Coordinates of C-alpha atoms and ligand atoms in Angstrom, one line a residue:
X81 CA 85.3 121.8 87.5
X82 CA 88.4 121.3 85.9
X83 CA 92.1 122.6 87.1
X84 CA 89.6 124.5 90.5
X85 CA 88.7 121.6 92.2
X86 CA 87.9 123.4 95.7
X87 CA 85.1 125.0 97.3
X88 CA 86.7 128.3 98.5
X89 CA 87.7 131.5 96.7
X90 CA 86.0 130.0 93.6
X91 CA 85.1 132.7 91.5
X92 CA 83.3 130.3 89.0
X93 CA 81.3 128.6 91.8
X94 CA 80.2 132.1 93.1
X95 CA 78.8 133.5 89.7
X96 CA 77.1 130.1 89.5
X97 CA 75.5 130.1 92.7
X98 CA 74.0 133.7 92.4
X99 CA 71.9 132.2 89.5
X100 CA 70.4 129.1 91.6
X101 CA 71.2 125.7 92.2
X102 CA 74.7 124.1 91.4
X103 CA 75.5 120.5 90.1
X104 CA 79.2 120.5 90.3
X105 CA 80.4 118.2 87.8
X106 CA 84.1 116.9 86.7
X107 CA 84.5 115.1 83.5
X108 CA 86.9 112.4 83.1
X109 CA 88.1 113.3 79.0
X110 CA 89.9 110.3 77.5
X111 CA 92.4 113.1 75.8
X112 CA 94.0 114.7 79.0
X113 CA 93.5 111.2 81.0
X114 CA 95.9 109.7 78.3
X115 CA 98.5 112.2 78.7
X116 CA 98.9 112.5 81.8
X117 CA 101.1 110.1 83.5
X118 CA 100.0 107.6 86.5
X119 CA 101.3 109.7 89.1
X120 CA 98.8 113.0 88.5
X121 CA 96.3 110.7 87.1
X122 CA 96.1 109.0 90.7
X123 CA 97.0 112.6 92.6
X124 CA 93.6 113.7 90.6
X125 CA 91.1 110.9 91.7
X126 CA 92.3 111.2 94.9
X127 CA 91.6 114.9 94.7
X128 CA 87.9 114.3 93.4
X129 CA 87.3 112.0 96.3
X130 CA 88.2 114.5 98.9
X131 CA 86.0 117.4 96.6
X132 CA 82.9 115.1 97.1
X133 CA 83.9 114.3 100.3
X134 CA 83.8 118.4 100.8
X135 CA 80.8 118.5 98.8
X136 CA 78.8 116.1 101.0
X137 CA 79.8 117.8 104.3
X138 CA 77.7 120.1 102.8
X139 CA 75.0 118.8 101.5
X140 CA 76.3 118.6 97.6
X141 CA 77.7 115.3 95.5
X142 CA 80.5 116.2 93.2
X143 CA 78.5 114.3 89.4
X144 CA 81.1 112.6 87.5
X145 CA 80.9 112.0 83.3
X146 CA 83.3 110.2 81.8
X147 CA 83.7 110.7 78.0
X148 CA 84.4 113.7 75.8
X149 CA 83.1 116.9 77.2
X150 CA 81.4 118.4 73.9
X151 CA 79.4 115.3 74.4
X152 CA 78.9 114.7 77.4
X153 CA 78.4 118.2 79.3
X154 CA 75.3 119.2 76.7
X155 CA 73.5 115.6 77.5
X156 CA 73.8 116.0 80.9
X157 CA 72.6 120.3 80.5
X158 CA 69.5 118.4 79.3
X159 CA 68.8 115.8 81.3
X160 CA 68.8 118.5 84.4
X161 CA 67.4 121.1 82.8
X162 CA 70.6 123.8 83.5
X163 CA 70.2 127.0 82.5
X164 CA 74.2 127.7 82.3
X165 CA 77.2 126.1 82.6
X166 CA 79.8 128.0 84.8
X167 CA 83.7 127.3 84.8
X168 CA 87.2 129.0 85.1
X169 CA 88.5 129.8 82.1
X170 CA 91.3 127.5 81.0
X171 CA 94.3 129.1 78.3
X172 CA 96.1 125.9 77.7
X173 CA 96.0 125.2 74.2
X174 CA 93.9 121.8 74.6
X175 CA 91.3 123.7 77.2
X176 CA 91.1 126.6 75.4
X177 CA 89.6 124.5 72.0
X178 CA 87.9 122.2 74.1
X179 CA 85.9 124.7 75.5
X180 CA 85.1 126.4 72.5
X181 CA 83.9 123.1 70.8
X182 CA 81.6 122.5 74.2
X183 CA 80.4 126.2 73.8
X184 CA 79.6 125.4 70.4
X185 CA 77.7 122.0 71.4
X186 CA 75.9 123.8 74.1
X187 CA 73.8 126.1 71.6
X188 CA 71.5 128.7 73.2
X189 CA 73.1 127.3 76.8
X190 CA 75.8 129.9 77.7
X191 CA 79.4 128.8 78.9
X192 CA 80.1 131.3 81.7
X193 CA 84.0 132.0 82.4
X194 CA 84.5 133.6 85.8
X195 CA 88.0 133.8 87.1
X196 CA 90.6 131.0 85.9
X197 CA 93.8 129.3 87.9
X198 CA 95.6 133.0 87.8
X199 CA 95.7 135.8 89.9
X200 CA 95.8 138.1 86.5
X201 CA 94.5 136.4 83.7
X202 CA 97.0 134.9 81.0
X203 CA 95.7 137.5 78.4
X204 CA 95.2 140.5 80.5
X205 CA 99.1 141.9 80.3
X206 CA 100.6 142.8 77.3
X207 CA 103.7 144.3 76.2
X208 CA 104.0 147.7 74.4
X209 CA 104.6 145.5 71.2
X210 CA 101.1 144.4 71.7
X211 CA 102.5 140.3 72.1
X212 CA 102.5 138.8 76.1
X213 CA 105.8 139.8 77.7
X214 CA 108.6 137.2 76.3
X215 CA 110.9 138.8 79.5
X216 CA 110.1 137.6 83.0
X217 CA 110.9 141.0 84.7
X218 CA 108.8 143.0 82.6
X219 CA 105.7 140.8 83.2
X220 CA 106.9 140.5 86.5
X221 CA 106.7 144.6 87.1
X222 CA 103.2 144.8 85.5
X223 CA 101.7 141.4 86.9
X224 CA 102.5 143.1 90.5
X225 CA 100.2 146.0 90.1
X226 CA 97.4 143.7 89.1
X227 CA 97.8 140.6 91.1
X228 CA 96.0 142.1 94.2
X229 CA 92.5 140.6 93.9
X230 CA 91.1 139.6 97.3
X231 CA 89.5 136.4 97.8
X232 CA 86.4 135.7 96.5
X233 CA 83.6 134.0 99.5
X234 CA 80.8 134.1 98.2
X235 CA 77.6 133.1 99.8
X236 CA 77.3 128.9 100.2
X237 CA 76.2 127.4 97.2
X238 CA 73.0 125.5 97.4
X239 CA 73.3 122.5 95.6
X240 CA 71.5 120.7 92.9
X241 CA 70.4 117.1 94.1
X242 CA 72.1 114.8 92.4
X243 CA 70.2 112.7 89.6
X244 CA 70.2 109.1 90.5
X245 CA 71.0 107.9 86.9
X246 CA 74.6 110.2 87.3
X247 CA 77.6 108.3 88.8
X248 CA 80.1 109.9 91.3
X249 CA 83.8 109.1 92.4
X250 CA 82.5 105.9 93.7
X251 CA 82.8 104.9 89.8
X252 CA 86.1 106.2 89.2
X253 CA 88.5 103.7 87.5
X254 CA 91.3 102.0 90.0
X255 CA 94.2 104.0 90.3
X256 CA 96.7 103.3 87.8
X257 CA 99.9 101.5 89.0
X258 CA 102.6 104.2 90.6
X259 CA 105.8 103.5 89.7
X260 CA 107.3 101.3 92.6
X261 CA 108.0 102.7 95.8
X262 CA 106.3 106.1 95.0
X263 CA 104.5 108.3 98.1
X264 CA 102.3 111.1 97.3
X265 CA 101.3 114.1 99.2
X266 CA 97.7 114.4 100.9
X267 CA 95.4 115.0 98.4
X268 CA 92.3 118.0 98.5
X269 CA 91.9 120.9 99.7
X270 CA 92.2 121.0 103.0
X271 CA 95.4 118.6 103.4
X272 CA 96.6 122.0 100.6
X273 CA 95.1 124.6 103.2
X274 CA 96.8 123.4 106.1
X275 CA 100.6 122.7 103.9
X276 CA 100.1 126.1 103.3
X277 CA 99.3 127.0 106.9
X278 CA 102.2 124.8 107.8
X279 CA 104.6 126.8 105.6
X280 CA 103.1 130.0 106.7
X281 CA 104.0 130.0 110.1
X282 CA 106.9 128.1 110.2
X283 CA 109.0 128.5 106.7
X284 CA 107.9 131.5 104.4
X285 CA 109.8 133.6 106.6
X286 CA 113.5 132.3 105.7
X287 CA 112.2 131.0 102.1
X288 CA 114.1 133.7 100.4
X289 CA 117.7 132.3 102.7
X290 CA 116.7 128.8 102.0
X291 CA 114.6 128.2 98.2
X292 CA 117.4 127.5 96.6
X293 CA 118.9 124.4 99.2
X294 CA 118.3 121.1 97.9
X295 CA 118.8 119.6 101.4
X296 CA 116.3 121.4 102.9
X297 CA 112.4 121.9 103.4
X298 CA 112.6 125.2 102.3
X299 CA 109.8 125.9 99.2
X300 CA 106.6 125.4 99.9
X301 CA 105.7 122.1 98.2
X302 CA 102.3 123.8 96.9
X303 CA 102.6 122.9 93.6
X304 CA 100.8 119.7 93.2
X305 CA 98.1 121.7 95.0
X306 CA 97.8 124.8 92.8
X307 CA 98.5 122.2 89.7
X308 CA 94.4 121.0 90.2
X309 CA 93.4 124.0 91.8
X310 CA 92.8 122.6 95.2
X311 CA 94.8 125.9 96.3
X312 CA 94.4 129.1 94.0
X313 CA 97.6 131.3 94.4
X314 CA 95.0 134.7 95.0
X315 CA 94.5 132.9 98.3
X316 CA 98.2 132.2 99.0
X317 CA 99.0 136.0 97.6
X318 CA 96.6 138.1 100.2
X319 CA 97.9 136.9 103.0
X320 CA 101.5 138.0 101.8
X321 CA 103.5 141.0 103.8
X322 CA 105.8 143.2 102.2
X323 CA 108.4 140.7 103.4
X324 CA 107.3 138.3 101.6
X325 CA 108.4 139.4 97.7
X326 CA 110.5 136.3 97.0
X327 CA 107.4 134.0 97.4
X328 CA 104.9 136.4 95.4
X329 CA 107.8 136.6 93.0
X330 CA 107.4 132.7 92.1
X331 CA 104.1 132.6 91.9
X332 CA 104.0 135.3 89.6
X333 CA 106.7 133.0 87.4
X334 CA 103.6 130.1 86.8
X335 CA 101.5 132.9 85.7
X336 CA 104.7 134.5 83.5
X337 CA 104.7 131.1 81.6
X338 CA 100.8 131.1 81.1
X339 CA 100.8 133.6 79.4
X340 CA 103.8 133.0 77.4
X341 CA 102.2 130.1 76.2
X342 CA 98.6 131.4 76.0
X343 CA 99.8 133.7 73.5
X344 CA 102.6 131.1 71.7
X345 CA 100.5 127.9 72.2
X346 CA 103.0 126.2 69.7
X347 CA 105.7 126.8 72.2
X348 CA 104.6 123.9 73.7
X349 CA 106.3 121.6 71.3
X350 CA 108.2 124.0 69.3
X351 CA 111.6 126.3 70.2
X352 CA 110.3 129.9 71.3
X353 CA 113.2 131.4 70.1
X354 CA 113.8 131.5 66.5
X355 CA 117.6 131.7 66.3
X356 CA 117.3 127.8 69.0
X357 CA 115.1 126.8 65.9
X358 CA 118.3 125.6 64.1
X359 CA 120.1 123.4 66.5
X360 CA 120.7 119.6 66.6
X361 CA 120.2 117.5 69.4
X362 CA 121.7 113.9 69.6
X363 CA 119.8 110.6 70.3
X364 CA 121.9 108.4 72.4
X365 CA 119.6 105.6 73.9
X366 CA 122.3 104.5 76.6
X367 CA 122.7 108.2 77.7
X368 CA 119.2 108.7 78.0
X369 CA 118.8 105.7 80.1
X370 CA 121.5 107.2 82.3
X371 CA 119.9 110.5 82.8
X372 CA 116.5 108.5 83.0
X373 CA 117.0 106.2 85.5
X374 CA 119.7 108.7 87.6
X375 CA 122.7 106.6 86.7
X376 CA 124.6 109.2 85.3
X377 CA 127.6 109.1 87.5
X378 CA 126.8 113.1 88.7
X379 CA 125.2 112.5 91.9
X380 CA 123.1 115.7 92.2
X381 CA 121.5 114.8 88.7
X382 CA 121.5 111.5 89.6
X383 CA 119.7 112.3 93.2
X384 CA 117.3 114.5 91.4
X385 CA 115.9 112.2 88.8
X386 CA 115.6 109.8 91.4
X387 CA 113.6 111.8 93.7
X388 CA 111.6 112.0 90.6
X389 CA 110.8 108.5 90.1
X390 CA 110.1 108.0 94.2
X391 CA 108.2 111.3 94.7
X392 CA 106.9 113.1 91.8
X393 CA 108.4 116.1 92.9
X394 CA 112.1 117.6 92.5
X395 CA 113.2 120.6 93.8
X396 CA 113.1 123.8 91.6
X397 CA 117.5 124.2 91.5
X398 CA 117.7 120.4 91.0
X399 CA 115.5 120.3 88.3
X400 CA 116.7 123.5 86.6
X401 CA 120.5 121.0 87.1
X402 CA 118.9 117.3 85.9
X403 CA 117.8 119.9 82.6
X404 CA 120.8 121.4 81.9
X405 CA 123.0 117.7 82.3
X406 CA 120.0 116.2 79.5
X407 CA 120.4 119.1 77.1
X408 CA 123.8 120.7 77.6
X409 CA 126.1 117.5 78.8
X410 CA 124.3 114.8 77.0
X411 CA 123.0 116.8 74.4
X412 CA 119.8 115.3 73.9
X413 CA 116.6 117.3 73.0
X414 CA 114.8 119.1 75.5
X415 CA 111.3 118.1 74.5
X416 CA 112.2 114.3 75.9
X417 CA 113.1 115.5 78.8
X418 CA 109.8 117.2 79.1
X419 CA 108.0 114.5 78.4
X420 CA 109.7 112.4 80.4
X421 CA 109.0 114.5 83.6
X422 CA 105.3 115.0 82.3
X423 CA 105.0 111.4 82.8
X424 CA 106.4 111.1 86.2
X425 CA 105.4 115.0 88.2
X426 CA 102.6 115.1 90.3
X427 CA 102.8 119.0 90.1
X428 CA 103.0 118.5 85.8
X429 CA 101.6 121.3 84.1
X430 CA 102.3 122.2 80.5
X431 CA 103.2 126.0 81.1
X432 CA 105.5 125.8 83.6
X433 CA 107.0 122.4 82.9
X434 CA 107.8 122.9 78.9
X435 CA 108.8 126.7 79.7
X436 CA 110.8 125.7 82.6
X437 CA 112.7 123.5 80.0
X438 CA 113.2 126.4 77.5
X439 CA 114.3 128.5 79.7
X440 CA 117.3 125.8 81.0
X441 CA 117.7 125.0 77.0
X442 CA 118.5 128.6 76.2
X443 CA 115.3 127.9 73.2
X444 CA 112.9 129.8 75.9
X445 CA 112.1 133.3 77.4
X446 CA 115.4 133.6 79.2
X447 CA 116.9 137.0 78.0
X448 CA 121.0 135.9 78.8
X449 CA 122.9 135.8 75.5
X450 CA 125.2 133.3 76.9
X451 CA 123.9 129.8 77.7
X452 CA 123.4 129.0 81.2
X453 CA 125.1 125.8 81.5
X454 CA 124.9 124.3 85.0
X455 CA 128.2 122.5 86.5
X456 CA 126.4 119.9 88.2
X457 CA 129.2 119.6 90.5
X458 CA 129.8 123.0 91.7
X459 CA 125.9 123.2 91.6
X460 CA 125.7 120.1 94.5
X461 CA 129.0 122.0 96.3
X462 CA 126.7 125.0 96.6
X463 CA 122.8 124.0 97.0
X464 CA 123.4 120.7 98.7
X465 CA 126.3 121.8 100.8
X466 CA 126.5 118.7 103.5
X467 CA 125.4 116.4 100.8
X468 CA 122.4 115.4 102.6
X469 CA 120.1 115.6 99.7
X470 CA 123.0 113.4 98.0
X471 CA 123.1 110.7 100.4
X472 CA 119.2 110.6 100.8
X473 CA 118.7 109.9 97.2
X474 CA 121.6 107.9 95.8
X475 CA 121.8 104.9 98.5
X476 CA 125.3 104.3 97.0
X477 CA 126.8 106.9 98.3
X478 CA 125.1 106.8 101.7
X479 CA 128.5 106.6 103.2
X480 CA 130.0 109.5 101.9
X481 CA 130.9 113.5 102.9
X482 CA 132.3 116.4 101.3
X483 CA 134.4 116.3 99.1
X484 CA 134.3 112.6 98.2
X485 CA 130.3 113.3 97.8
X486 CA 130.6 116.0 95.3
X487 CA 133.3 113.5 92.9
X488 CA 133.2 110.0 94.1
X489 CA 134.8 109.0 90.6
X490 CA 137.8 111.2 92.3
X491 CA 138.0 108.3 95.3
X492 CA 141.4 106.3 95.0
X493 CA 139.7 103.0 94.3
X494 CA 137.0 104.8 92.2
X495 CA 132.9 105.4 92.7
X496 CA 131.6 103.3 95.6
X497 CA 130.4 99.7 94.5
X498 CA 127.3 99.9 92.3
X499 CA 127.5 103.0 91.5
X500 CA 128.5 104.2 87.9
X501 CA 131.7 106.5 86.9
X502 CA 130.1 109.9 85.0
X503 CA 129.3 108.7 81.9
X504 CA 130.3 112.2 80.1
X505 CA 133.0 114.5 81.2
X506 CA 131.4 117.5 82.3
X507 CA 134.3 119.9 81.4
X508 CA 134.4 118.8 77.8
X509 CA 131.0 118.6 76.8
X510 CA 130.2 122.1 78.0
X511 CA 132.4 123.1 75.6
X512 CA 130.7 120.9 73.2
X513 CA 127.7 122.5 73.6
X514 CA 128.7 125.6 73.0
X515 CA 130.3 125.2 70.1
X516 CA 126.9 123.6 69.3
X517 CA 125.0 126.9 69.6
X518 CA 128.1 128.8 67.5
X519 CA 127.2 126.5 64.6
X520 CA 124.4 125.7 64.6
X521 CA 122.9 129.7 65.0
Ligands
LIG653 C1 112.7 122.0 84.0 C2 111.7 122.5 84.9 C3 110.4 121.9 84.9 C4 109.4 122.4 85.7 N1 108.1 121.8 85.6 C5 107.1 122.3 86.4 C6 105.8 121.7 86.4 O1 105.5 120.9 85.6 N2 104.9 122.2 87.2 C7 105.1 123.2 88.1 O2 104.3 123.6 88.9 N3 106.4 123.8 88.2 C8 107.4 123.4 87.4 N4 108.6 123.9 87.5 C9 108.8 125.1 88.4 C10 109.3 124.7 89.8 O3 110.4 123.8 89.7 C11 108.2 124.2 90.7 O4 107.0 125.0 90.6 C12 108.6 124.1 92.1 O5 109.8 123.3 92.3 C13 107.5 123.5 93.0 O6 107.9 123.4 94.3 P1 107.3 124.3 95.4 O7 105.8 124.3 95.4 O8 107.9 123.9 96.7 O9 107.8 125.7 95.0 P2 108.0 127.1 95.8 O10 109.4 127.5 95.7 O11 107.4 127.0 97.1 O12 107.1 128.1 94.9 C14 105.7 128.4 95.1 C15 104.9 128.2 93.9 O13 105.4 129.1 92.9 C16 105.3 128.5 91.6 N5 106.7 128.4 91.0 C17 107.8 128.4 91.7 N6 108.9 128.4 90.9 C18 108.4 128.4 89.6 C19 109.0 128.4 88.3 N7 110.3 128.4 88.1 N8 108.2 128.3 87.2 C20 106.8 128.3 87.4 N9 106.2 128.3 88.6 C21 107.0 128.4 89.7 C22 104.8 127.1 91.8 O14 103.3 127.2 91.6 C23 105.1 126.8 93.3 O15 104.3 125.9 93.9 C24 109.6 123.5 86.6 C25 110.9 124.0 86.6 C26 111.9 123.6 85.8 C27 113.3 124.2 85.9

C-alpha cells in the first residue's frame, strides 16, 4: 500500500483478495521519506496507525518494512511464501521506476496493478496529437465521459497472519518535529469519510457560490485525504448530482495534472512550455525571506503563507496569489517556491503542487497568452471581502477593516506596529515582469 492507504473501494485490495490471503504491507523508502517535509511525513504515520487500527478491527495487521522496496518487498515475498504482490499503479516519475525496479527484483513473482489514485487512469486520455492533453478543457471534456466508474466493494479480505519476525506501526520512527504551533487534520480513513460526509450535507451545495472565498469554509478540505489515498475521488465522484459539476470539475483538475506529468515527467523540475524556457528569475535572499516567512507587507500573501506554516494547508485562490507575488512581484523562480510549499503542505503532491505553480508562472499548461498576474490587493478586496481571513492570519492587523485592511501602508501613521511596509511596489513590478517575458521570449 502506497498513496491507497484505506480499506474501501480498493480496487488493488479486491484483485488481491480474490486470489487468497492478503498481508497488507507499507514500506517506509528512505527516498520519498527524505523529501517529504515533517508535516506529510507525520500526517502519513498517523495515517498508517489508523490503517492498522482498521486492519485489526478486522482481524488484519497492517506489516511494515522499512528500507528500499526492490529490497525489501522480494525478501519479505519469500519469507511468506506470496504468490503475487498487488498494488495501485503509481505514474509519478519516482513510483513509476521504483516499481519497475521491484518488478524486476521480484522475478517469476508478478506485480499486479489494479486501479491507481484516479478515477481515469493518467495514461488512458490522449489528445488527437497522440501526447496527454496540455489544455485543461479538452481533458476536462474527455475525462467526463470516463470518470464514471462505480465503487469497487469487493468481498472482505481475509487476511494473512502476520509473521512474528515482521514489525508494525508500533515501530515507526517518532514523529518528526512540526514546525511550531502547527495543527493537523484527523488522520485515516474514517476521520476522511465523515469530512466528506460533513461537506456533503452541509457545504457541497453552495461550493460553486463560495470556493473561491478565502474567509470561508467553503472547499472541501479533502485534499490531505485523497493526497495518501485514505479517500479515492471515485468514491467522492458517484455520489455527485448533476448539480454538482463545479466539485467534479476540480477533481478532474488533480487528475488533468497527473497526466500532464505522467506523460512530461521532466516537467517536474523543468518549464513545460518551451518559449518560458528562456526567462530569468532573480535571487534575492531578503525577498525570499519576506515571501517565506509572510512579511511581505501584502497582507493576503502575507496571511496565506502564514496559514501555511500553522496549518499545512492554504486555500486554492490564496495560493494561486502567494504564487503569483513570488514569481511575478518578487521575481524569484517558481521551482523555490515549489519546494518551499513541498516542505510545509500536508496535502503535497508533486502533480498538482509543481503544475499548480506553472500554471500561476505562465511556464505551465495554462493556454492565456497574456500572463495572469494577480493584484494581491484587489485579489484580498474580492476573495476576502470583510478581511476576516486577513485578520485571522496576520495578528498585526487584528484591529483593522476595509479599506485600511486591504492597504495598511495607506494608514496616516503607516502599517500598524510590527508589521512591515510592502517590500515591492506592486504596480511597478507587474510591469517589470512583463517586460521580463517580452525579452526574455
Ligand atoms: C501553487 C499551487 C500549488 C498547489 N499544490 C497542491 C498540492 O500540493 N496538492 C494538492 O492536492 N493540491 C494543490 N493545489 C491545488 C489546490 O489548491 C488544492 O487541491 C486545494 O486547495 C485543496 O483544498 P480542498 O481540498 O478544500 O479543495 P476543494 O476545492 O474542495 O477541491 C476538491 C479536490 O479537488 C482537487 N483540486 C481542487 N483544485 C485543484 C487544483 N487547482 N489542482 C489540482 N487539484 C485540485 C483536490 O484533490 C481537492 O481536494 C495547488 C494549487 C496551486 C495554485
Amino acid at each position: 500500500m502506497r498513496r491507497d492507504l484505506r480499506l474501501h473501494d480498493h480496487p488493488a485490495l479486491g484483485a488481491a483478495s480474490e486470489t487468497g490471503r492478503v498481508l497488507p504491507v507499507f514500506v517506509l523508502d528512505p527516498v520519498l521519506l527524505e523529501s517529504a517535509g515533517a508535516p506529510r511525513v507525520a500526517f502519513l504515520y498517523r495515517t498508517l496507525r489508523a490503517l492498522d487500527e482498521d486492519l485489526r478491527r478486522r482481524g488484519g495487521r497492517l506489516a511494515l518494512c522499512a528500507g528500499r522496496p526492490e529490497e525489501v518487498v522480494p525478501r519479505l515475498v519469500a519469507e511468506v511464501g506470496a504468490s503475487a504482490v498487488h498494488i495501485s499503479e503509481d505514474f509519478g516519475p519516482y513510483g513509476k521506476k521504483r516499481d519497475r525496479t521491484v518488478e524486476m527484483a521480484l522475478g517469476r513473482v508478478p506485480l499486479v496493478r489494479t486501479g491507481s489514485p484516479y478515477a481515469v487512469s493518467p495514461k488512458e486520455l490522449r489528445a488527437s496529437t497522440g501526447t496527454a492533453f496540455r489544455v485543461f478543457s479538452a481533458f476536462a471534456r474527455a475525462w467526463a465521459e470516463r470518470a464514471l466508474p462505480a465503487p469497487c466493494e469487493p468481498e472482505p479480505a481475509k487476511w494473512a497472519a502476520l509473521p512474528s519476525w515482521c514489525t508494525t506501526v508500533d515501530s515507526l520512527p517518532p514523529e518528526p518535529a512540526l514546525p511550531r504551533g502547527m495543527v493537523l487534520p484527523l488522520a485515516g480513513e474514517a476521520a476522511g469519510l465523515a469530512a466528506w460526509e460533513d461537506f456533503r450535507s452541509s457545504r457541497l451545495a453552495s461550493y460553486e457560490d463560495r470556493r473561491d472565498r478565502v474567509d470561508l469554509a467553503g472547499t472541501s478540505r479533502l485534499s490531505v485525504y485523497i493526497k495518501w489515498g485514505s479517500l479515492h475521488a471515485r468514491t467522492l465522484l458517484a455520489s455527485l448530482g448533476p448539480a454538482d459539476k463545479r466539485f467534479r470539475q476540480e477533481l478532474a483538475w488533480r487528475e488533468f495534472y497527473a497526466s500532464v506529468l505522467d506523460y512530461w515527467p521532466e516537467s517536474a523540475r523543468q518549464v513545460l512550455q518551451p518559449r518560458a524556457a528562456g526567462w530569468r528569475w532573480d535571487n534575492d535572499e531578503e525577498l525570499w525571506q519576506a515571501w517565506a516567512e509572510g512579511q511581505t507587507g501584502y497582507p493576503l500573501v502575507d496571511a496565506a503563507m502564514r496559514q501555511l506554516l500553522a496549518q499545512g494547508w492554504v486555500h486554492n485562490r490564496a495560493r494561486m496569489v502567494t504564487a503569483s507575488f513570488l514569481v511575478n512581484d518578487l521575481h524569484l523562480d517558481w521551482r523555490r517556491g515549489a519546494r518551499h510549499f513541498m516542505r510545509y503542505l500536508v496535502d503535497g503532491d508533486l502533480a498538482s503542487n509543481q503544475h499548480g505553480w506553472q500554471w500561476v508562472a505562465g511556464t505551465g499548461t495554462d493556454p492565456a497568452p497574456y500572463p495572469r498576474i494577480f493584484n494581491p490587493v484587489a485579489q484580498a478586496r474580492r476573495f476576502d471581502p470583510e478581511g476576516a481571513y486577513v485578520r485571522r492570519w496576520v495578528p498585526e492587523l487584528a484591529q483593522l477593516y476595509p479599506p485600511a485592511i486591504f492597504e495598511p501602508w495607506r494608514l496616516p501613521a503607516g502599517p500598524p506596529a510590527g508589521y512591515p511596509a510592502p517590500v515591492v511596489d506592486h504596480s511597478l513590478e507587474r510591469l517589470e515582469a512583463l517586460r521580463r517575458r517580452v525579452a526574455h521570449s
